[in-house]
PDB file of C-alpha atoms and ligand atoms in Angstrom:
ATOM      1  CA  PRO A 234      56.364 319.618  34.761  1.00 57.00           C
ATOM      2  CA  GLY A 235      59.139 317.548  33.512  1.00 69.00           C
ATOM      3  CA  PRO A 236      58.755 313.812  31.122  1.00 79.00           C
ATOM      4  CA  SER A 237      56.489 311.569  32.061  1.00 97.00           C
ATOM      5  CA  VAL A 238      58.253 308.116  32.020  1.00 98.00           C
ATOM      6  CA  TYR A 239      56.019 304.893  31.191  1.00 98.00           C
ATOM      7  CA  GLU A 240      58.081 301.756  31.613  1.00 98.00           C
ATOM      8  CA  ALA A 241      57.194 298.986  28.979  1.00 98.00           C
ATOM      9  CA  GLU A 242      57.143 296.078  31.710  1.00 98.00           C
ATOM     10  CA  ASP A 243      54.497 298.209  33.506  1.00 98.00           C
ATOM     11  CA  ALA A 244      52.227 298.144  29.847  1.00 98.00           C
ATOM     12  CA  THR A 245      49.557 295.781  28.302  1.00 98.00           C
ATOM     13  CA  ILE A 246      52.072 292.920  26.237  1.00 99.00           C
ATOM     14  CA  THR A 247      50.558 291.132  23.468  1.00 98.00           C
ATOM     15  CA  ALA A 248      53.141 288.518  22.994  1.00 98.00           C
ATOM     16  CA  GLY A 249      55.811 289.209  25.169  1.00 98.00           C
ATOM     17  CA  LEU A 250      57.930 288.704  28.157  1.00 98.00           C
ATOM     18  CA  VAL A 251      59.479 290.911  30.782  1.00 99.00           C
ATOM     19  CA  GLU A 252      62.917 290.290  30.956  1.00 99.00           C
ATOM     20  CA  SER A 253      65.946 291.967  32.498  1.00 98.00           C
ATOM     21  CA  ASN A 254      68.845 289.610  31.409  1.00 98.00           C
ATOM     22  CA  HIS A 255      70.533 292.795  29.236  1.00 98.00           C
ATOM     23  CA  ALA A 256      72.126 295.712  30.766  1.00 98.00           C
ATOM     24  CA  GLY A 257      71.146 299.140  30.971  1.00 98.00           C
ATOM     25  CA  PHE A 258      67.060 299.267  30.711  1.00 98.00           C
ATOM     26  CA  THR A 259      65.453 301.389  33.459  1.00 98.00           C
ATOM     27  CA  GLY A 260      62.630 300.126  35.664  1.00 98.00           C
ATOM     28  CA  ARG A 261      62.539 296.436  36.271  1.00 98.00           C
ATOM     29  CA  GLY A 262      62.943 295.252  33.218  1.00 98.00           C
ATOM     30  CA  PHE A 263      61.937 295.457  29.375  1.00 99.00           C
ATOM     31  CA  VAL A 264      59.638 293.653  26.979  1.00 99.00           C
ATOM     32  CA  ASN A 265      61.275 290.969  24.834  1.00 99.00           C
ATOM     33  CA  TYR A 266      58.181 290.746  21.652  1.00 99.00           C
ATOM     34  CA  ASP A 267      57.805 287.729  21.025  1.00 98.00           C
ATOM     35  CA  ASN A 268      59.426 286.841  17.343  1.00 98.00           C
ATOM     36  CA  ALA A 269      55.824 287.020  15.546  1.00 98.00           C
ATOM     37  CA  VAL A 270      53.964 289.229  13.787  1.00 99.00           C
ATOM     38  CA  GLY A 271      51.835 291.298  15.952  1.00 98.00           C
ATOM     39  CA  SER A 272      53.406 291.172  19.328  1.00 99.00           C
ATOM     40  CA  ALA A 273      53.029 294.445  20.982  1.00 99.00           C
ATOM     41  CA  VAL A 274      53.118 296.853  23.729  1.00 99.00           C
ATOM     42  CA  GLU A 275      50.492 299.136  24.851  1.00 98.00           C
ATOM     43  CA  TRP A 276      50.819 302.412  26.801  1.00 98.00           C
ATOM     44  CA  THR A 277      47.969 304.272  28.651  1.00 98.00           C
ATOM     45  CA  VAL A 278      49.461 307.552  28.908  1.00 98.00           C
ATOM     46  CA  ASN A 279      47.598 310.364  30.298  1.00 97.00           C
ATOM     47  CA  ALA A 280      47.559 314.163  29.351  1.00 96.00           C
ATOM     48  CA  ALA A 281      46.563 316.757  30.882  1.00 95.00           C
ATOM     49  CA  THR A 282      45.592 318.995  27.502  1.00 96.00           C
ATOM     50  CA  ALA A 283      45.123 318.288  23.836  1.00 98.00           C
ATOM     51  CA  GLY A 284      47.611 318.782  21.501  1.00 98.00           C
ATOM     52  CA  PRO A 285      51.193 317.537  19.853  1.00 98.00           C
ATOM     53  CA  ALA A 286      53.545 315.216  22.227  1.00 98.00           C
ATOM     54  CA  ASP A 287      56.761 313.663  21.073  1.00 98.00           C
ATOM     55  CA  VAL A 288      56.736 309.881  22.184  1.00 98.00           C
ATOM     56  CA  VAL A 289      59.819 308.668  22.851  1.00 98.00           C
ATOM     57  CA  LEU A 290      60.753 304.788  22.686  1.00 99.00           C
ATOM     58  CA  ARG A 291      63.724 303.445  23.866  1.00 99.00           C
ATOM     59  CA  TYR A 292      64.827 299.872  22.252  1.00 99.00           C
ATOM     60  CA  ALA A 293      67.428 297.784  21.818  1.00 99.00           C
ATOM     61  CA  ASN A 294      67.734 295.666  19.051  1.00 99.00           C
ATOM     62  CA  GLY A 295      70.900 293.559  18.951  1.00 98.00           C
ATOM     63  CA  THR A 296      70.696 291.952  15.481  1.00 98.00           C
ATOM     64  CA  THR A 297      71.442 293.463  12.033  1.00 98.00           C
ATOM     65  CA  ALA A 298      67.915 293.539  10.721  1.00 98.00           C
ATOM     66  CA  ASN A 299      65.750 296.093  11.313  1.00 98.00           C
ATOM     67  CA  ARG A 300      62.400 295.340  13.725  1.00 98.00           C
ATOM     68  CA  PRO A 301      59.979 297.694  11.700  1.00 99.00           C
ATOM     69  CA  MET A 302      56.690 298.530  14.086  1.00 99.00           C
ATOM     70  CA  ASN A 303      53.185 300.245  13.339  1.00 99.00           C
ATOM     71  CA  ILE A 304      52.776 302.585  16.209  1.00 99.00           C
ATOM     72  CA  ALA A 305      48.998 303.636  16.706  1.00 98.00           C
ATOM     73  CA  LEU A 306      47.458 306.108  18.618  1.00 98.00           C
ATOM     74  CA  ASN A 307      44.018 305.589  20.598  1.00 98.00           C
ATOM     75  CA  GLY A 308      43.547 302.737  17.636  1.00 98.00           C
ATOM     76  CA  THR A 309      44.381 304.831  14.639  1.00 98.00           C
ATOM     77  CA  VAL A 310      48.000 303.504  12.942  1.00 98.00           C
ATOM     78  CA  VAL A 311      50.350 307.262  12.899  1.00 98.00           C
ATOM     79  CA  SER A 312      53.458 305.423  11.656  1.00 98.00           C
ATOM     80  CA  SER A 313      53.232 302.813   9.897  1.00 98.00           C
ATOM     81  CA  GLY A 314      56.677 300.970   9.903  1.00 98.00           C
ATOM     82  CA  LEU A 315      58.694 302.775  12.000  1.00 98.00           C
ATOM     83  CA  THR A 316      62.007 301.732  11.683  1.00 98.00           C
ATOM     84  CA  PHE A 317      63.939 300.413  14.634  1.00 99.00           C
ATOM     85  CA  PRO A 318      67.573 299.524  13.144  1.00 98.00           C
ATOM     86  CA  GLY A 319      69.992 297.606  15.081  1.00 98.00           C
ATOM     87  CA  THR A 320      71.818 299.223  17.803  1.00 98.00           C
ATOM     88  CA  GLY A 321      74.623 296.986  18.251  1.00 98.00           C
ATOM     89  CA  ASN A 322      74.389 294.634  20.621  1.00 98.00           C
ATOM     90  CA  TRP A 323      71.303 294.255  23.062  1.00 99.00           C
ATOM     91  CA  ASP A 324      72.947 296.206  25.813  1.00 98.00           C
ATOM     92  CA  THR A 325      72.967 299.040  23.888  1.00 99.00           C
ATOM     93  CA  TRP A 326      69.839 301.261  24.125  1.00 99.00           C
ATOM     94  CA  GLN A 327      68.415 303.952  21.631  1.00 98.00           C
ATOM     95  CA  THR A 328      65.526 305.857  21.063  1.00 98.00           C
ATOM     96  CA  LYS A 329      62.920 306.290  17.966  1.00 98.00           C
ATOM     97  CA  THR A 330      60.700 309.812  18.327  1.00 98.00           C
ATOM     98  CA  VAL A 331      56.993 309.732  16.976  1.00 98.00           C
ATOM     99  CA  ARG A 332      54.913 313.249  16.980  1.00 98.00           C
ATOM    100  CA  VAL A 333      51.548 312.714  17.872  1.00 98.00           C
ATOM    101  CA  ASN A 334      48.546 314.496  18.842  1.00 98.00           C
ATOM    102  CA  LEU A 335      47.410 313.264  22.185  1.00 98.00           C
ATOM    103  CA  VAL A 336      43.358 314.007  23.720  1.00 98.00           C
ATOM    104  CA  ALA A 337      42.951 315.270  26.860  1.00 98.00           C
ATOM    105  CA  GLY A 338      43.039 312.500  29.756  1.00 97.00           C
ATOM    106  CA  SER A 339      43.851 308.546  28.935  1.00 98.00           C
ATOM    107  CA  ASN A 340      45.500 307.717  25.259  1.00 98.00           C
ATOM    108  CA  LYS A 341      46.380 304.587  24.094  1.00 98.00           C
ATOM    109  CA  ILE A 342      50.210 304.257  22.577  1.00 98.00           C
ATOM    110  CA  LYS A 343      50.547 300.975  20.911  1.00 99.00           C
ATOM    111  CA  ALA A 344      53.869 299.682  19.629  1.00 99.00           C
ATOM    112  CA  THR A 345      52.909 296.486  16.857  1.00 99.00           C
ATOM    113  CA  ALA A 346      55.781 294.674  15.156  1.00 99.00           C
ATOM    114  CA  THR A 347      55.019 293.810  11.950  1.00 98.00           C
ATOM    115  CA  THR A 348      57.760 291.513  10.990  1.00 98.00           C
ATOM    116  CA  SER A 349      58.573 287.255  11.827  1.00 98.00           C
ATOM    117  CA  ASP A 350      61.356 288.850  13.768  1.00 98.00           C
ATOM    118  CA  GLY A 351      58.843 290.997  16.246  1.00 98.00           C
ATOM    119  CA  GLY A 352      59.918 294.175  17.816  1.00 98.00           C
ATOM    120  CA  PRO A 353      63.229 294.643  19.187  1.00 99.00           C
ATOM    121  CA  ASN A 354      63.416 294.501  23.099  1.00 99.00           C
ATOM    122  CA  MET A 355      61.840 297.533  24.481  1.00 99.00           C
ATOM    123  CA  ASP A 356      62.727 299.698  28.050  1.00 99.00           C
ATOM    124  CA  LYS A 357      59.845 302.265  27.697  1.00 98.00           C
ATOM    125  CA  LEU A 358      58.167 305.151  26.831  1.00 98.00           C
ATOM    126  CA  THR A 359      58.432 308.899  27.569  1.00 98.00           C
ATOM    127  CA  VAL A 360      56.176 311.824  26.898  1.00 97.00           C
ATOM    128  CA  GLY A 361      56.749 315.514  26.400  1.00 88.00           C
TER     129      GLY A 361
HETATM  130  C1  GCU B 127      67.586 286.902  21.670  1.00 85.90           C
HETATM  131  C2  GCU B 127      67.927 287.904  23.131  1.00 85.90           C
HETATM  132  C3  GCU B 127      66.687 288.767  23.599  1.00 85.90           C
HETATM  133  C4  GCU B 127      66.151 289.075  22.390  1.00 85.90           C
HETATM  134  C5  GCU B 127      66.423 287.683  20.931  1.00 85.90           C
HETATM  135  C6  GCU B 127      65.490 288.509  20.000  1.00 85.90           C
HETATM  136  O1  GCU B 127      67.334 285.942  22.473  1.00 85.90           O
HETATM  137  O2  GCU B 127      68.610 287.660  23.904  1.00 85.90           O
HETATM  138  O3  GCU B 127      66.738 289.932  24.269  1.00 85.90           O
HETATM  139  O4  GCU B 127      64.339 289.686  22.852  1.00 85.90           O
HETATM  140  O5  GCU B 127      67.421 287.534  21.280  1.00 85.90           O
HETATM  141  O6  GCU B 127      65.588 287.966  18.833  1.00 85.90           O
HETATM  142  O7  GCU B 127      63.985 288.987  19.534  1.00 85.90           O
END
């Protein structure tokens, strides 16, 4: 099977808004994280079998400042302060990849901003 795509706008959003005012997103839009520590997007990802998987986060950051986030799998931070550097402008999207050990069935993957700038704009998460 091909990769599974999980749009950020369909995920559980803590302190953020679904917007579509910058080009290049997939689906209906992207999540604009509030500019605050703790703003977050949590996806529910299904895995047919347990094991390692590459999780790809597609984002834009139109500033020149990194917008680090903690990436948690099923409640445990697996990547602390993962960097989301500037992408040049808000219409330019790049990816960051994290390898995680999924359990079979339902998994929660949460990306939480760790600075008062909040997270970058988040388009989607792709697994596999
Ligand atoms: C701008 C931009 C937003 C972005 C925000 C930010 O307002 O238009 O899409 O989310 O900056 O700094 O987070």
